[in-house]
Amino acid sequence: MCNNHTVVRCNEKDRETLLTFKHGINDSLGMISMWSEKDCCAWEGVVCDNITGRVTKLDLHYSQLEGEMNLCVLELEFLSYLDLSDNEFNIISIPAFQHNITHSSKLDYLDLSPLTLNTLHMDNLHWLSPLSSLKYLNLNAIDLHKETNWLQAVSTLSSLFELHLQACDLNNFMTKSSIGYLNLSSLLTLDLSYNNFTSHLPDGFFNLSKDFMYLDLSFNNVHGDIPSSLLNLQNLRHLDLSHNQLQGPIPDGIGQLPNIQYLDLSINMLIGLIPLTIGNLSSLTSLSIGSNNFSGAISKLTFSKLFSLDSLDLSNSTFVLQFDLDWVPPFQLSQLSLKNTNQGPNFPSWIYTQKSLQYLDLSSSGISSVDRNKFSSLIGRIPGSLILSNNSISGDISNLTLNCSWLELDRNNFTRGLPNISPMAQIVDMSYNSFSGSIPHGWKNLKDLQYINLWNNRLSGEVLVHLSDWRQLEIMNLGENEFSGTIPMNMPLYLEVVILRANQFEGNIPPQLFNLTYLFHLDLARNKLSGSLPKCNYNLTDMVTFHYTNLYSTIIELFTKGQDYVYEAGPERRTIDLSANNLSGEVPLELVRLVQVQTLNLSHNNFIGTIPKEIGGMKNMESLDLSNNKLCGGIPQSLVLLNFLSYLNLSYNNFDGKIPIGTQLQSFNASSYIGNPKLCGLPLKECTTKEENPKNATPSAKSEDNDDSIKESLYLGLGVGFAIVKPLSQKSGTLKAKVIMHMADPANVMQMVDIIFKIEPIL
């Protein structure tokens, strides 16, 4: 990035400006930490003119810079290019340099967009006014919600070709008064996606340059009809109005945009027939019009001249597709989505003609019948994503090799053995079929596998022998099959979800399973596991401290609160279900220290001993099932601290004494406690003195024990701190959150607890 500066050294004034810029920056890569020697033209990211030695370019994009972004660099008199994008600055400093600029700005390229959404805030854009030569401006993901006259500010940039203001939290701008400021006669590209616009699209908005080429207004709340003035943009190449609330029909004149290549009107409220004039858009490469309220039919006439079409999305539509069985489209697609459309019962024959497909989604499209040879050939050659979920396709595909990296064949009627899969596979979902037999030997080579779901088939064999090779695996659902063998000690380190429910696994649960840092959903229920639970230190970090993780959307059959229900898994639910095995021994103290767990089910085992009194520290517990074991002793007083508990089952054990008094415990009916003959107190029968005070404990001793139990539980809850989670933004399906952890000082916690207990009698 640097030139050979053997003759002319950099200007001293420029050097001082750059050092001022450097002052507030934290530089983890050390790129600008080396800005110290005399010649600034040799500094990383700096480019100077070979003759004058003046700085003309500063490019520090994606350099892991943090701290203050000081825009004093705009005072560099000969700077024409400034790129500070994709860094982690947390503050922008804008000096009053307008008064210091006595020259005519030469800056024509400016990119300040941060790596992370909403980490930078800017109150106004007044500082742009001196930058009259600016041609490219990118402020994506900078919070500009306080700037109400942003349109007026950028309209002063008469030379601007390209403007990017994506995800800037901008609000309404499309009013008659604001449109008056729109004087961007040179503008060719405008990206205003992911903002908070809630107005309609007035005709005046499209009085842009006749050469205008690129417009993105997606992911807003724009409503009303699509203005006819849009058709004035004869050179428009890219139009994205998706994810809005647009109404009315598509203008018939849409076919008058002869140069358009990308058209996305999906996920709106558009109505009416699909104009046949769309078929005139011979330059069109990508068409997305799904998820609207269109009616009528689409036939081959709609696509008659779309020779260049490469991507087609008609998903979530109710219009009828009327294609002749022998129709051969004039295009070859690489991407096709017809999910949630009525295609069946026959597989659309025209799709067999598409030889270049990399992405195919025909989920929920009513297909049950396929041409075996053509279908096998089609699905075998798709290298990207193959999604055929929720149809009724049947047959044997065990002799096929599927080369896709994303494979969803769930909720069909496939039988016999599983197909071979490409070593490049990352996502595999074959749940809810009738596959049988063992896992193909070739699956051992799935080095990149991150997600596997084989729930509810008839598969058998020792599948878990492959686990040590699936090092990237994050989500594993093998439930409701006939798999056997033992759980291996070497588990993939990144596992978040482990579901082995309702199989024939046996042997002990290895301690290594409780050292998976990211694990938050563990279901080993209804197997033949035996032995006691490990008493080692449980390193299940995500079950102790809440961490938000990005997780594939996955449907999990969750069994909790005494019943089963389907839920879409997310990192907010922590679950441990070890029920219906042959586990024995005591309930480890380490288990009840997993304070973020919301569902704990140890029922139908052979656990003995007492419930650890520290269980009251599991403050997020919603469902607790310890029924049908051999547990004994009193029910810990600390259970009254579980304020979110909505399901409790302690039935059929050997508990004795009085059920502790507390709002939660008395709210459950007798079925939560039956099968414990020596247990009394509401909601069971009233206690006698003898029942309330077992022979092994005096009343005072039991009272002391209960107090200690609550103290220790409260200490446990405070020791891990608490979290305040404040959602900041949800863009494109990704939630960004700010998590502030408040850690209690361990030296003071017990003192706080003692104070609470001293005050409580007075209250």
PDB file of N, CA, C and O in Angstrom, residues 225-275:
ATOM      1  N   ASP A 225     -48.838   2.203  -2.872  1.00  0.00           N
ATOM      2  CA  ASP A 225     -48.608   1.599  -4.186  1.00  0.00           C
ATOM      3  C   ASP A 225     -47.186   1.863  -4.672  1.00  0.00           C
ATOM      4  O   ASP A 225     -46.507   2.793  -4.199  1.00  0.00           O
ATOM      5  N   ILE A 226     -46.769   1.070  -5.636  1.00  0.00           N
ATOM      6  CA  ILE A 226     -45.507   1.331  -6.329  1.00  0.00           C
ATOM      7  C   ILE A 226     -45.767   2.439  -7.343  1.00  0.00           C
ATOM      8  O   ILE A 226     -46.600   2.279  -8.246  1.00  0.00           O
ATOM      9  N   PRO A 227     -45.111   3.605  -7.222  1.00  0.00           N
ATOM     10  CA  PRO A 227     -45.420   4.739  -8.105  1.00  0.00           C
ATOM     11  C   PRO A 227     -45.081   4.445  -9.564  1.00  0.00           C
ATOM     12  O   PRO A 227     -44.098   3.771  -9.868  1.00  0.00           O
ATOM     13  N   SER A 228     -45.891   4.975 -10.437  1.00  0.00           N
ATOM     14  CA  SER A 228     -45.633   4.794 -11.870  1.00  0.00           C
ATOM     15  C   SER A 228     -44.375   5.528 -12.314  1.00  0.00           C
ATOM     16  O   SER A 228     -43.759   5.161 -13.314  1.00  0.00           O
ATOM     17  N   SER A 229     -43.969   6.559 -11.535  1.00  0.00           N
ATOM     18  CA  SER A 229     -42.764   7.318 -11.910  1.00  0.00           C
ATOM     19  C   SER A 229     -41.512   6.458 -11.818  1.00  0.00           C
ATOM     20  O   SER A 229     -40.458   6.827 -12.353  1.00  0.00           O
ATOM     21  N   LEU A 230     -41.606   5.315 -11.129  1.00  0.00           N
ATOM     22  CA  LEU A 230     -40.475   4.396 -11.086  1.00  0.00           C
ATOM     23  C   LEU A 230     -40.047   4.001 -12.504  1.00  0.00           C
ATOM     24  O   LEU A 230     -38.868   3.757 -12.771  1.00  0.00           O
ATOM     25  N   LEU A 231     -41.012   3.997 -13.402  1.00  0.00           N
ATOM     26  CA  LEU A 231     -40.737   3.570 -14.771  1.00  0.00           C
ATOM     27  C   LEU A 231     -39.900   4.589 -15.537  1.00  0.00           C
ATOM     28  O   LEU A 231     -39.472   4.319 -16.665  1.00  0.00           O
ATOM     29  N   ASN A 232     -39.674   5.777 -14.922  1.00  0.00           N
ATOM     30  CA  ASN A 232     -38.820   6.780 -15.571  1.00  0.00           C
ATOM     31  C   ASN A 232     -37.350   6.377 -15.535  1.00  0.00           C
ATOM     32  O   ASN A 232     -36.534   6.925 -16.271  1.00  0.00           O
ATOM     33  N   LEU A 233     -37.010   5.452 -14.633  1.00  0.00           N
ATOM     34  CA  LEU A 233     -35.605   5.086 -14.446  1.00  0.00           C
ATOM     35  C   LEU A 233     -35.225   4.029 -15.487  1.00  0.00           C
ATOM     36  O   LEU A 233     -35.068   2.847 -15.185  1.00  0.00           O
ATOM     37  N   GLN A 234     -35.058   4.469 -16.709  1.00  0.00           N
ATOM     38  CA  GLN A 234     -34.874   3.562 -17.834  1.00  0.00           C
ATOM     39  C   GLN A 234     -33.562   2.787 -17.779  1.00  0.00           C
ATOM     40  O   GLN A 234     -33.440   1.737 -18.412  1.00  0.00           O
ATOM     41  N   ASN A 235     -32.593   3.284 -17.031  1.00  0.00           N
ATOM     42  CA  ASN A 235     -31.308   2.589 -16.945  1.00  0.00           C
ATOM     43  C   ASN A 235     -31.172   1.768 -15.663  1.00  0.00           C
ATOM     44  O   ASN A 235     -30.089   1.280 -15.350  1.00  0.00           O
ATOM     45  N   LEU A 236     -32.281   1.629 -14.926  1.00  0.00           N
ATOM     46  CA  LEU A 236     -32.246   0.914 -13.661  1.00  0.00           C
ATOM     47  C   LEU A 236     -31.820  -0.539 -13.876  1.00  0.00           C
ATOM     48  O   LEU A 236     -32.392  -1.253 -14.697  1.00  0.00           O
ATOM     49  N   ARG A 237     -30.795  -0.960 -13.126  1.00  0.00           N
ATOM     50  CA  ARG A 237     -30.312  -2.344 -13.185  1.00  0.00           C
ATOM     51  C   ARG A 237     -30.775  -3.168 -11.985  1.00  0.00           C
ATOM     52  O   ARG A 237     -31.043  -4.350 -12.120  1.00  0.00           O
ATOM     53  N   HIS A 238     -30.841  -2.531 -10.818  1.00  0.00           N
ATOM     54  CA  HIS A 238     -31.100  -3.257  -9.564  1.00  0.00           C
ATOM     55  C   HIS A 238     -32.201  -2.545  -8.790  1.00  0.00           C
ATOM     56  O   HIS A 238     -32.051  -1.382  -8.416  1.00  0.00           O
ATOM     57  N   LEU A 239     -33.321  -3.247  -8.509  1.00  0.00           N
ATOM     58  CA  LEU A 239     -34.416  -2.682  -7.724  1.00  0.00           C
ATOM     59  C   LEU A 239     -34.835  -3.680  -6.654  1.00  0.00           C
ATOM     60  O   LEU A 239     -35.295  -4.784  -6.957  1.00  0.00           O
ATOM     61  N   ASP A 240     -34.673  -3.285  -5.388  1.00  0.00           N
ATOM     62  CA  ASP A 240     -35.055  -4.149  -4.262  1.00  0.00           C
ATOM     63  C   ASP A 240     -36.003  -3.382  -3.352  1.00  0.00           C
ATOM     64  O   ASP A 240     -35.602  -2.459  -2.642  1.00  0.00           O
ATOM     65  N   LEU A 241     -37.286  -3.771  -3.387  1.00  0.00           N
ATOM     66  CA  LEU A 241     -38.311  -3.179  -2.527  1.00  0.00           C
ATOM     67  C   LEU A 241     -38.878  -4.238  -1.574  1.00  0.00           C
ATOM     68  O   LEU A 241     -39.962  -4.069  -1.018  1.00  0.00           O
ATOM     69  N   SER A 242     -38.152  -5.301  -1.346  1.00  0.00           N
ATOM     70  CA  SER A 242     -38.643  -6.430  -0.550  1.00  0.00           C
ATOM     71  C   SER A 242     -38.747  -6.079   0.927  1.00  0.00           C
ATOM     72  O   SER A 242     -38.180  -5.088   1.406  1.00  0.00           O
ATOM     73  N   HIS A 243     -39.500  -6.907   1.656  1.00  0.00           N
ATOM     74  CA  HIS A 243     -39.666  -6.761   3.109  1.00  0.00           C
ATOM     75  C   HIS A 243     -40.186  -5.369   3.469  1.00  0.00           C
ATOM     76  O   HIS A 243     -39.617  -4.664   4.290  1.00  0.00           O
ATOM     77  N   ASN A 244     -41.275  -4.973   2.818  1.00  0.00           N
ATOM     78  CA  ASN A 244     -41.972  -3.740   3.142  1.00  0.00           C
ATOM     79  C   ASN A 244     -43.463  -4.047   3.269  1.00  0.00           C
ATOM     80  O   ASN A 244     -43.846  -5.210   3.470  1.00  0.00           O
ATOM     81  N   GLN A 245     -44.290  -3.037   3.158  1.00  0.00           N
ATOM     82  CA  GLN A 245     -45.743  -3.226   3.224  1.00  0.00           C
ATOM     83  C   GLN A 245     -46.412  -2.606   2.007  1.00  0.00           C
ATOM     84  O   GLN A 245     -47.485  -2.011   2.103  1.00  0.00           O
ATOM     85  N   LEU A 246     -45.777  -2.749   0.871  1.00  0.00           N
ATOM     86  CA  LEU A 246     -46.318  -2.201  -0.364  1.00  0.00           C
ATOM     87  C   LEU A 246     -47.612  -2.915  -0.736  1.00  0.00           C
ATOM     88  O   LEU A 246     -47.749  -4.122  -0.538  1.00  0.00           O
ATOM     89  N   GLN A 247     -48.546  -2.142  -1.300  1.00  0.00           N
ATOM     90  CA  GLN A 247     -49.859  -2.675  -1.642  1.00  0.00           C
ATOM     91  C   GLN A 247     -50.150  -2.428  -3.124  1.00  0.00           C
ATOM     92  O   GLN A 247     -49.344  -1.835  -3.838  1.00  0.00           O
ATOM     93  N   GLY A 248     -51.308  -2.895  -3.547  1.00  0.00           N
ATOM     94  CA  GLY A 248     -51.706  -2.680  -4.929  1.00  0.00           C
ATOM     95  C   GLY A 248     -51.000  -3.640  -5.866  1.00  0.00           C
ATOM     96  O   GLY A 248     -50.235  -4.513  -5.455  1.00  0.00           O
ATOM     97  N   PRO A 249     -51.208  -3.470  -7.167  1.00  0.00           N
ATOM     98  CA  PRO A 249     -50.621  -4.380  -8.161  1.00  0.00           C
ATOM     99  C   PRO A 249     -49.216  -3.935  -8.580  1.00  0.00           C
ATOM    100  O   PRO A 249     -48.793  -2.802  -8.316  1.00  0.00           O
ATOM    101  N   ILE A 250     -48.534  -4.836  -9.271  1.00  0.00           N
ATOM    102  CA  ILE A 250     -47.292  -4.455  -9.941  1.00  0.00           C
ATOM    103  C   ILE A 250     -47.675  -3.639 -11.172  1.00  0.00           C
ATOM    104  O   ILE A 250     -48.552  -4.045 -11.940  1.00  0.00           O
ATOM    105  N   PRO A 251     -47.087  -2.461 -11.382  1.00  0.00           N
ATOM    106  CA  PRO A 251     -47.453  -1.656 -12.560  1.00  0.00           C
ATOM    107  C   PRO A 251     -47.252  -2.435 -13.859  1.00  0.00           C
ATOM    108  O   PRO A 251     -46.234  -3.116 -14.030  1.00  0.00           O
ATOM    109  N   ASP A 252     -48.217  -2.336 -14.743  1.00  0.00           N
ATOM    110  CA  ASP A 252     -48.106  -3.029 -16.033  1.00  0.00           C
ATOM    111  C   ASP A 252     -46.873  -2.577 -16.802  1.00  0.00           C
ATOM    112  O   ASP A 252     -46.290  -3.350 -17.567  1.00  0.00           O
ATOM    113  N   GLY A 253     -46.472  -1.336 -16.569  1.00  0.00           N
ATOM    114  CA  GLY A 253     -45.325  -0.801 -17.302  1.00  0.00           C
ATOM    115  C   GLY A 253     -43.990  -1.326 -16.834  1.00  0.00           C
ATOM    116  O   GLY A 253     -42.947  -0.843 -17.290  1.00  0.00           O
ATOM    117  N   ILE A 254     -44.008  -2.303 -15.910  1.00  0.00           N
ATOM    118  CA  ILE A 254     -42.747  -2.834 -15.403  1.00  0.00           C
ATOM    119  C   ILE A 254     -41.876  -3.359 -16.539  1.00  0.00           C
ATOM    120  O   ILE A 254     -40.647  -3.346 -16.470  1.00  0.00           O
ATOM    121  N   GLY A 255     -42.513  -3.776 -17.613  1.00  0.00           N
ATOM    122  CA  GLY A 255     -41.765  -4.290 -18.771  1.00  0.00           C
ATOM    123  C   GLY A 255     -41.060  -3.205 -19.544  1.00  0.00           C
ATOM    124  O   GLY A 255     -40.382  -3.502 -20.530  1.00  0.00           O
ATOM    125  N   GLN A 256     -41.237  -1.922 -19.124  1.00  0.00           N
ATOM    126  CA  GLN A 256     -40.579  -0.807 -19.810  1.00  0.00           C
ATOM    127  C   GLN A 256     -39.217  -0.486 -19.201  1.00  0.00           C
ATOM    128  O   GLN A 256     -38.634   0.568 -19.492  1.00  0.00           O
ATOM    129  N   LEU A 257     -38.748  -1.349 -18.347  1.00  0.00           N
ATOM    130  CA  LEU A 257     -37.409  -1.176 -17.760  1.00  0.00           C
ATOM    131  C   LEU A 257     -36.475  -2.173 -18.444  1.00  0.00           C
ATOM    132  O   LEU A 257     -36.145  -3.222 -17.890  1.00  0.00           O
ATOM    133  N   PRO A 258     -36.040  -1.874 -19.630  1.00  0.00           N
ATOM    134  CA  PRO A 258     -35.358  -2.877 -20.469  1.00  0.00           C
ATOM    135  C   PRO A 258     -34.008  -3.324 -19.927  1.00  0.00           C
ATOM    136  O   PRO A 258     -33.524  -4.385 -20.322  1.00  0.00           O
ATOM    137  N   ASN A 259     -33.408  -2.535 -19.042  1.00  0.00           N
ATOM    138  CA  ASN A 259     -32.058  -2.870 -18.579  1.00  0.00           C
ATOM    139  C   ASN A 259     -32.033  -3.527 -17.203  1.00  0.00           C
ATOM    140  O   ASN A 259     -30.958  -3.851 -16.701  1.00  0.00           O
ATOM    141  N   ILE A 260     -33.200  -3.706 -16.596  1.00  0.00           N
ATOM    142  CA  ILE A 260     -33.203  -4.209 -15.236  1.00  0.00           C
ATOM    143  C   ILE A 260     -32.711  -5.660 -15.193  1.00  0.00           C
ATOM    144  O   ILE A 260     -33.091  -6.496 -16.012  1.00  0.00           O
ATOM    145  N   GLN A 261     -31.853  -5.920 -14.211  1.00  0.00           N
ATOM    146  CA  GLN A 261     -31.260  -7.248 -14.064  1.00  0.00           C
ATOM    147  C   GLN A 261     -31.691  -7.927 -12.766  1.00  0.00           C
ATOM    148  O   GLN A 261     -31.785  -9.150 -12.726  1.00  0.00           O
ATOM    149  N   TYR A 262     -31.955  -7.129 -11.738  1.00  0.00           N
ATOM    150  CA  TYR A 262     -32.316  -7.681 -10.425  1.00  0.00           C
ATOM    151  C   TYR A 262     -33.611  -7.019  -9.962  1.00  0.00           C
ATOM    152  O   TYR A 262     -33.666  -5.800  -9.807  1.00  0.00           O
ATOM    153  N   LEU A 263     -34.674  -7.815  -9.748  1.00  0.00           N
ATOM    154  CA  LEU A 263     -35.964  -7.286  -9.321  1.00  0.00           C
ATOM    155  C   LEU A 263     -36.477  -8.111  -8.150  1.00  0.00           C
ATOM    156  O   LEU A 263     -36.741  -9.306  -8.290  1.00  0.00           O
ATOM    157  N   ASP A 264     -36.612  -7.464  -6.988  1.00  0.00           N
ATOM    158  CA  ASP A 264     -37.086  -8.154  -5.783  1.00  0.00           C
ATOM    159  C   ASP A 264     -38.232  -7.360  -5.173  1.00  0.00           C
ATOM    160  O   ASP A 264     -38.041  -6.276  -4.629  1.00  0.00           O
ATOM    161  N   LEU A 265     -39.447  -7.912  -5.280  1.00  0.00           N
ATOM    162  CA  LEU A 265     -40.645  -7.310  -4.704  1.00  0.00           C
ATOM    163  C   LEU A 265     -41.244  -8.241  -3.643  1.00  0.00           C
ATOM    164  O   LEU A 265     -42.397  -8.065  -3.238  1.00  0.00           O
ATOM    165  N   SER A 266     -40.491  -9.203  -3.173  1.00  0.00           N
ATOM    166  CA  SER A 266     -41.006 -10.233  -2.275  1.00  0.00           C
ATOM    167  C   SER A 266     -41.322  -9.680  -0.892  1.00  0.00           C
ATOM    168  O   SER A 266     -40.842  -8.627  -0.488  1.00  0.00           O
ATOM    169  N   ILE A 267     -42.160 -10.419  -0.181  1.00  0.00           N
ATOM    170  CA  ILE A 267     -42.544 -10.124   1.205  1.00  0.00           C
ATOM    171  C   ILE A 267     -43.113  -8.722   1.324  1.00  0.00           C
ATOM    172  O   ILE A 267     -42.588  -7.847   2.003  1.00  0.00           O
ATOM    173  N   ASN A 268     -44.205  -8.500   0.601  1.00  0.00           N
ATOM    174  CA  ASN A 268     -44.994  -7.284   0.679  1.00  0.00           C
ATOM    175  C   ASN A 268     -46.462  -7.680   0.763  1.00  0.00           C
ATOM    176  O   ASN A 268     -46.783  -8.808   1.166  1.00  0.00           O
ATOM    177  N   MET A 269     -47.348  -6.772   0.387  1.00  0.00           N
ATOM    178  CA  MET A 269     -48.784  -7.050   0.402  1.00  0.00           C
ATOM    179  C   MET A 269     -49.379  -6.766  -0.973  1.00  0.00           C
ATOM    180  O   MET A 269     -50.511  -6.327  -1.106  1.00  0.00           O
ATOM    181  N   LEU A 270     -48.592  -7.018  -1.995  1.00  0.00           N
ATOM    182  CA  LEU A 270     -49.016  -6.749  -3.360  1.00  0.00           C
ATOM    183  C   LEU A 270     -50.124  -7.719  -3.784  1.00  0.00           C
ATOM    184  O   LEU A 270     -50.159  -8.874  -3.344  1.00  0.00           O
ATOM    185  N   ILE A 271     -51.006  -7.243  -4.665  1.00  0.00           N
ATOM    186  CA  ILE A 271     -52.164  -8.033  -5.094  1.00  0.00           C
ATOM    187  C   ILE A 271     -52.255  -8.032  -6.616  1.00  0.00           C
ATOM    188  O   ILE A 271     -51.466  -7.394  -7.308  1.00  0.00           O
ATOM    189  N   GLY A 272     -53.254  -8.738  -7.109  1.00  0.00           N
ATOM    190  CA  GLY A 272     -53.546  -8.716  -8.545  1.00  0.00           C
ATOM    191  C   GLY A 272     -52.811  -9.797  -9.302  1.00  0.00           C
ATOM    192  O   GLY A 272     -52.185 -10.703  -8.732  1.00  0.00           O
ATOM    193  N   LEU A 273     -52.867  -9.692 -10.607  1.00  0.00           N
ATOM    194  CA  LEU A 273     -52.224 -10.660 -11.493  1.00  0.00           C
ATOM    195  C   LEU A 273     -50.762 -10.288 -11.726  1.00  0.00           C
ATOM    196  O   LEU A 273     -50.378  -9.120 -11.624  1.00  0.00           O
ATOM    197  N   ILE A 274     -49.969 -11.280 -12.039  1.00  0.00           N
ATOM    198  CA  ILE A 274     -48.585 -11.023 -12.423  1.00  0.00           C
ATOM    199  C   ILE A 274     -48.584 -10.512 -13.863  1.00  0.00           C
ATOM    200  O   ILE A 274     -49.071 -11.201 -14.770  1.00  0.00           O
ATOM    201  N   PRO A 275     -48.102  -9.295 -14.105  1.00  0.00           N
ATOM    202  CA  PRO A 275     -48.151  -8.750 -15.469  1.00  0.00           C
ATOM    203  C   PRO A 275     -47.360  -9.607 -16.456  1.00  0.00           C
ATOM    204  O   PRO A 275     -46.229 -10.008 -16.174  1.00  0.00           O
TER     205      PRO A 275
END
